[in-house]
Coordinates of C-alpha atoms in Angstrom, one line a residue:
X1 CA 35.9 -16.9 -8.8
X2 CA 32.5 -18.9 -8.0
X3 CA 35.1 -21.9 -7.2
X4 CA 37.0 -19.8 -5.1
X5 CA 34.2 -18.4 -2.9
X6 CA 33.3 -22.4 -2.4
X7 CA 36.2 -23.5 -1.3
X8 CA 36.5 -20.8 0.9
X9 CA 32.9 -21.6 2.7
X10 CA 34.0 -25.1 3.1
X11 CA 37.5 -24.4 4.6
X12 CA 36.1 -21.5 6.6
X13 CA 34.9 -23.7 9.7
X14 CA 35.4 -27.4 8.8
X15 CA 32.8 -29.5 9.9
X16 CA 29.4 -27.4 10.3
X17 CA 26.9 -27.7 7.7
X18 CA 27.2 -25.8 4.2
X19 CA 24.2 -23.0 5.4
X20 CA 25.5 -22.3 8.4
X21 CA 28.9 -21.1 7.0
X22 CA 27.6 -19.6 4.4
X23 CA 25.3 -17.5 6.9
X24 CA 28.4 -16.7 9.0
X25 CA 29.8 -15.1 5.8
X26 CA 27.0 -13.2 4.4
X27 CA 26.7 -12.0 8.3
X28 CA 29.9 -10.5 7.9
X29 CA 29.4 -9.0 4.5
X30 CA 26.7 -7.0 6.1
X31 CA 28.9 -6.2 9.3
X32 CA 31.4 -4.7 7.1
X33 CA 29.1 -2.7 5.4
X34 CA 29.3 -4.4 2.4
X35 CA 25.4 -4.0 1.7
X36 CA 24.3 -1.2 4.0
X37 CA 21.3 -1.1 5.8
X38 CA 18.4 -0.1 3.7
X39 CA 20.1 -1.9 0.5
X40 CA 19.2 -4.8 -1.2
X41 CA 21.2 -7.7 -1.0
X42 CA 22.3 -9.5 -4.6
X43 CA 19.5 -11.8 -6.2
X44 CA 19.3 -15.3 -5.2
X45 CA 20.5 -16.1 -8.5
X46 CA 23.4 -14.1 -7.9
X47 CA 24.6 -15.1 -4.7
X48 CA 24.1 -18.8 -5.8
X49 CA 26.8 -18.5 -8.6
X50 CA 29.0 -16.5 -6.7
X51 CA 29.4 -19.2 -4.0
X52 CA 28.3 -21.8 -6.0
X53 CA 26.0 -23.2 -4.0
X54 CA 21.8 -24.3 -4.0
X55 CA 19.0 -22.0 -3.6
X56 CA 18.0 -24.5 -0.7
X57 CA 21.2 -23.9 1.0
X58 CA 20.5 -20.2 0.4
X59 CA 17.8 -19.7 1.3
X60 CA 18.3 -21.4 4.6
X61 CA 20.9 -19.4 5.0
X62 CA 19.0 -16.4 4.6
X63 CA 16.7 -17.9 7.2
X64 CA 19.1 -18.0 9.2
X65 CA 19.7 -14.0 9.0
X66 CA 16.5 -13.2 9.1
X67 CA 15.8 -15.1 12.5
X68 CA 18.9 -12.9 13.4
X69 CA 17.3 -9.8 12.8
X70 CA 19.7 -8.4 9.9
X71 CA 17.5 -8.7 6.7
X72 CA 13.7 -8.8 6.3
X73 CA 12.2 -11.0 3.6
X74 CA 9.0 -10.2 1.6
X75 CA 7.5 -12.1 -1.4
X76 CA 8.5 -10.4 -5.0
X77 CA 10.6 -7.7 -3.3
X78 CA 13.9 -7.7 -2.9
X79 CA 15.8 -8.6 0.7
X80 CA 16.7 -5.6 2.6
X81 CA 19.1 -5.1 5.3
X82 CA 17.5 -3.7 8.6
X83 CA 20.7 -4.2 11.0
X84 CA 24.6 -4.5 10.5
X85 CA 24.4 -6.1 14.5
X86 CA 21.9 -9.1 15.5
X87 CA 19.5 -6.7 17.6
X88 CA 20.0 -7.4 21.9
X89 CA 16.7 -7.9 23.1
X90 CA 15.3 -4.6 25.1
X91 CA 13.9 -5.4 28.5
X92 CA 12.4 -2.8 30.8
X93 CA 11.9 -3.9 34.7
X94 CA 9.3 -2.2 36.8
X95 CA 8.4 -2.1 40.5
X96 CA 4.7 -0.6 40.1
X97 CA 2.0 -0.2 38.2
X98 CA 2.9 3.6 37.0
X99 CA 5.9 2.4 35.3
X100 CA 4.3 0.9 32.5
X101 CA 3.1 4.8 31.9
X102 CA 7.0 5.4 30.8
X103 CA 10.1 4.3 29.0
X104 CA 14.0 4.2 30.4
X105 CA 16.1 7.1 29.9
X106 CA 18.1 5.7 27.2
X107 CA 15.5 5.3 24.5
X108 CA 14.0 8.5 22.8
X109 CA 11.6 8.7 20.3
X110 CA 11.8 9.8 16.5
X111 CA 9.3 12.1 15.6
X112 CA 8.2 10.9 11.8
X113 CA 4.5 12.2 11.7
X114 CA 2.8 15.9 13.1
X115 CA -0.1 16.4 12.0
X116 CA -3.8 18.0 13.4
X117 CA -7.0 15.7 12.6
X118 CA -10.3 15.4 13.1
X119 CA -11.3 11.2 14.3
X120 CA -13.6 9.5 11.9
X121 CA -15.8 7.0 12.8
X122 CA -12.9 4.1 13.1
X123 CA -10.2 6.0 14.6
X124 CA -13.2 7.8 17.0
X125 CA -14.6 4.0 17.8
X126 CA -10.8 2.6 18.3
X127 CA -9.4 5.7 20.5
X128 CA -12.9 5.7 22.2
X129 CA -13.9 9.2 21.6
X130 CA -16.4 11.4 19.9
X131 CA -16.1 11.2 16.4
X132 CA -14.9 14.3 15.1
X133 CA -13.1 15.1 18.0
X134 CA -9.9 17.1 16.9
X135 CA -6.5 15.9 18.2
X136 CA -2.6 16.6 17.1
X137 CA -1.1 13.6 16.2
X138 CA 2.8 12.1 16.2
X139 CA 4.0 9.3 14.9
X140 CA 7.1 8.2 15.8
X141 CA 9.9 5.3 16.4
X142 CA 11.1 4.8 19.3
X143 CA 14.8 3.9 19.9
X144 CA 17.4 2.2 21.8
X145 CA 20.1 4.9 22.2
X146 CA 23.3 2.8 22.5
X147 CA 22.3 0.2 19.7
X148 CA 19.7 2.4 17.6
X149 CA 17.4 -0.5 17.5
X150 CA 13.9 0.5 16.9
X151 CA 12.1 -1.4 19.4
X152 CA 8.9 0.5 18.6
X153 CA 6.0 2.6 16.4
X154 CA 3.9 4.6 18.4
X155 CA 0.7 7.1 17.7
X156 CA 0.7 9.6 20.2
X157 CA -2.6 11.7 20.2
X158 CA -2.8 14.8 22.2
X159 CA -5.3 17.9 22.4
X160 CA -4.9 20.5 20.0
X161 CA -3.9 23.2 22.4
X162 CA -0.5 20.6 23.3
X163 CA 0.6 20.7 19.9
X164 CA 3.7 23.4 20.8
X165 CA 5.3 20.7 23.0
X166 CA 7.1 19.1 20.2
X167 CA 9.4 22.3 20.2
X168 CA 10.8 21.7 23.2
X169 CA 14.6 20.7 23.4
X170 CA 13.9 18.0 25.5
X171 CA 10.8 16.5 23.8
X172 CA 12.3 13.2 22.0
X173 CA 13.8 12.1 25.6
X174 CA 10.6 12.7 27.7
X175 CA 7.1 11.2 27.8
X176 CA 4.3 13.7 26.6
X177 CA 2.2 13.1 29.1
X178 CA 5.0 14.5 31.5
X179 CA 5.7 17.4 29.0
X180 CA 2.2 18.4 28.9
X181 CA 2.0 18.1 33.2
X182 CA 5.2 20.3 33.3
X183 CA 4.4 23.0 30.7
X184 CA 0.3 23.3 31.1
X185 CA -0.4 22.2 34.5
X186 CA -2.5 19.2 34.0
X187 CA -2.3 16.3 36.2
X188 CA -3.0 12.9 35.3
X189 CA -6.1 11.8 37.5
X190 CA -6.5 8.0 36.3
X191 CA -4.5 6.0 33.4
X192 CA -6.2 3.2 31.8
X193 CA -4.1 0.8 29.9
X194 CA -4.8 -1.8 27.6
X195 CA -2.5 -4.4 26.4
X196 CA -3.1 -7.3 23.2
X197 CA -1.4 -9.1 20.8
X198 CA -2.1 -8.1 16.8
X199 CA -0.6 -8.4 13.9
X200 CA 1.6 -6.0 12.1
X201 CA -0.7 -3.5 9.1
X202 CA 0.7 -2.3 6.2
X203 CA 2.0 0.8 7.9
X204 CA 3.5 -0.4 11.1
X205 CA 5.4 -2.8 9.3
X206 CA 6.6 -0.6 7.1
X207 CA 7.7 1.1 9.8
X208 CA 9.7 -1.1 12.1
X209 CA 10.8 -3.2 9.0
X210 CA 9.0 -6.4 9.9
X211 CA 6.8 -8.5 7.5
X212 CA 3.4 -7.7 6.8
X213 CA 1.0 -9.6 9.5
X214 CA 4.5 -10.1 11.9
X215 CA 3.4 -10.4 15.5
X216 CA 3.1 -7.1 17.6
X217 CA 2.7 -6.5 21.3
X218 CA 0.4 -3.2 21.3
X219 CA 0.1 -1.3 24.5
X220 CA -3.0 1.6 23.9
X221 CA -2.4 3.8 27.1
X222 CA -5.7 6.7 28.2
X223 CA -4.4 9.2 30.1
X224 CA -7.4 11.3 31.6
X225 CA -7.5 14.9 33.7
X226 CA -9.2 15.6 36.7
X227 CA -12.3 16.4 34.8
X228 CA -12.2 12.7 33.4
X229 CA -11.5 13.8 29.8
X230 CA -8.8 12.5 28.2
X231 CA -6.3 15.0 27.2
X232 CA -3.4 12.4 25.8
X233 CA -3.8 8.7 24.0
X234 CA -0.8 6.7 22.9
X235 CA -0.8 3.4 20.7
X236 CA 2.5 1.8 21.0
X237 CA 3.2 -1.6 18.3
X238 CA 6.4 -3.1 19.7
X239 CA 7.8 -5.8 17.1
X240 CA 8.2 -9.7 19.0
X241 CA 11.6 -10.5 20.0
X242 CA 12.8 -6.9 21.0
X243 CA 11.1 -5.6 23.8
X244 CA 10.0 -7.5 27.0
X245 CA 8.2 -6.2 29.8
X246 CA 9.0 -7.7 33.2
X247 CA 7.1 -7.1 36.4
X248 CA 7.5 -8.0 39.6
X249 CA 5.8 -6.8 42.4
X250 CA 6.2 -8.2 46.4
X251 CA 3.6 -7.6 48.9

């Protein structure tokens, strides 16, 4: 059987390395559903007798995937499929500054996290309000709706009084700072937004299925009433190498 699988990856596209064929087939394996997403592959002791092959060649082949997007390695846990497709790249395109305030239409968000809190002093100093202040938090993905790619984690952070919102039919396709202008009549006076580079905590990578310390574009956006309190505060972690913003602006 090993000798078989061998022969097979040698024959399969004559002339390119070992680890690149044997990439193309374990690619396929998990395109066919063979290990579903959220599975464990087979050991690395496994896969190197059924093909017969090194754990070097294996495990660059297994780079090779990863770089691809379709499994996520961590140290002393098993690798795990996170996509039967190599991800496309998700680029939004904006004319002004308000549309960085938004996403497209065709994502929507997945609401994992509802809950009411009151800031202590970290979350107070990080969100830049009182400590003890009470907010309603959500947590949740966003998506990609044609490829279900979860481009990105955000924490949403609205007043109290908001907190109904997330009932509304069309809350996973619109931004909450539009809900909350629709349904309670408060406008947006200013928006602050700040944008950095960090590195991926326990939880966030958890959540988009990325290794621990990956790289993360975070976008923390302020929205503020007329009154100059803020009434809504999002953090948004999106994962390198699937969301791009591009701006251009002409005078």
């Amino acid at each position: 059987m090993a000798g078989d699988m061998h022969e097979r990856l040698l024959n399969q596209e004559p002339g390119i390395p070992l680890h690149q064929a044997l990439a193309v087939t374990l690619e396929e394996q998990i395109r066919e559903g063979v290990w579903p997403v959220g599975s464990a592959i087979p050991p690395e002791v496994t896969l190197c007798k059924l093909y017969s092959i090194s754990r070097h060649t294996l495990r660059h082949a297994l780079g090779t995937l990863e770089d691809g997007g379709l499994i996520v390695r961590r140290q002393g846990a098993p690798t795990r499929v996170i996509s039967r497709q190599r991800p496309r790249r998700f680029t939004q395109s904006f004319n002004s500054p308000a549309d960085i305030l938004r996403y497209p239409r065709e994502t929507y968000r997945v609401n994992e996290v509802e809950e009411y809190l009151e800031c202590d002093a970290d979350l107070a100093n990080f969100l830049k309000v009182p400590v003890g202040s009470s907010w309603y938090h959500i947590g949740a993905m966003r998506k990609q709706q044609d490829s279900e790619l979860t481009i990105a984690w955000s924490d949403i952070y609205i007043l109290p009084k908001f907190a109904e919102l997330t009932s509304e039919p069309d809350h996973t396709h619109s931004m909450v700072y539009q809900q909350i202008e629709r349904r309670f009549d408060v406008r947006i006076d200013r928006a602050a937004v700040d944008v950095y580079a960090c590195g991926a905590s326990p939880e966030i990578a958890q959540a988009l299925s990325v290794p621990l310390d990956s790289p993360c574009l975070a976008i923390i956006r302020h929205y503020f009433d007329a009154n100059g309190n803020p009434f809504e505060i999002s953090v948004t972690y999106h994962p390198e190498n699937r969301f791009i913003y591009s701006m251009e602006f002409r005078g």
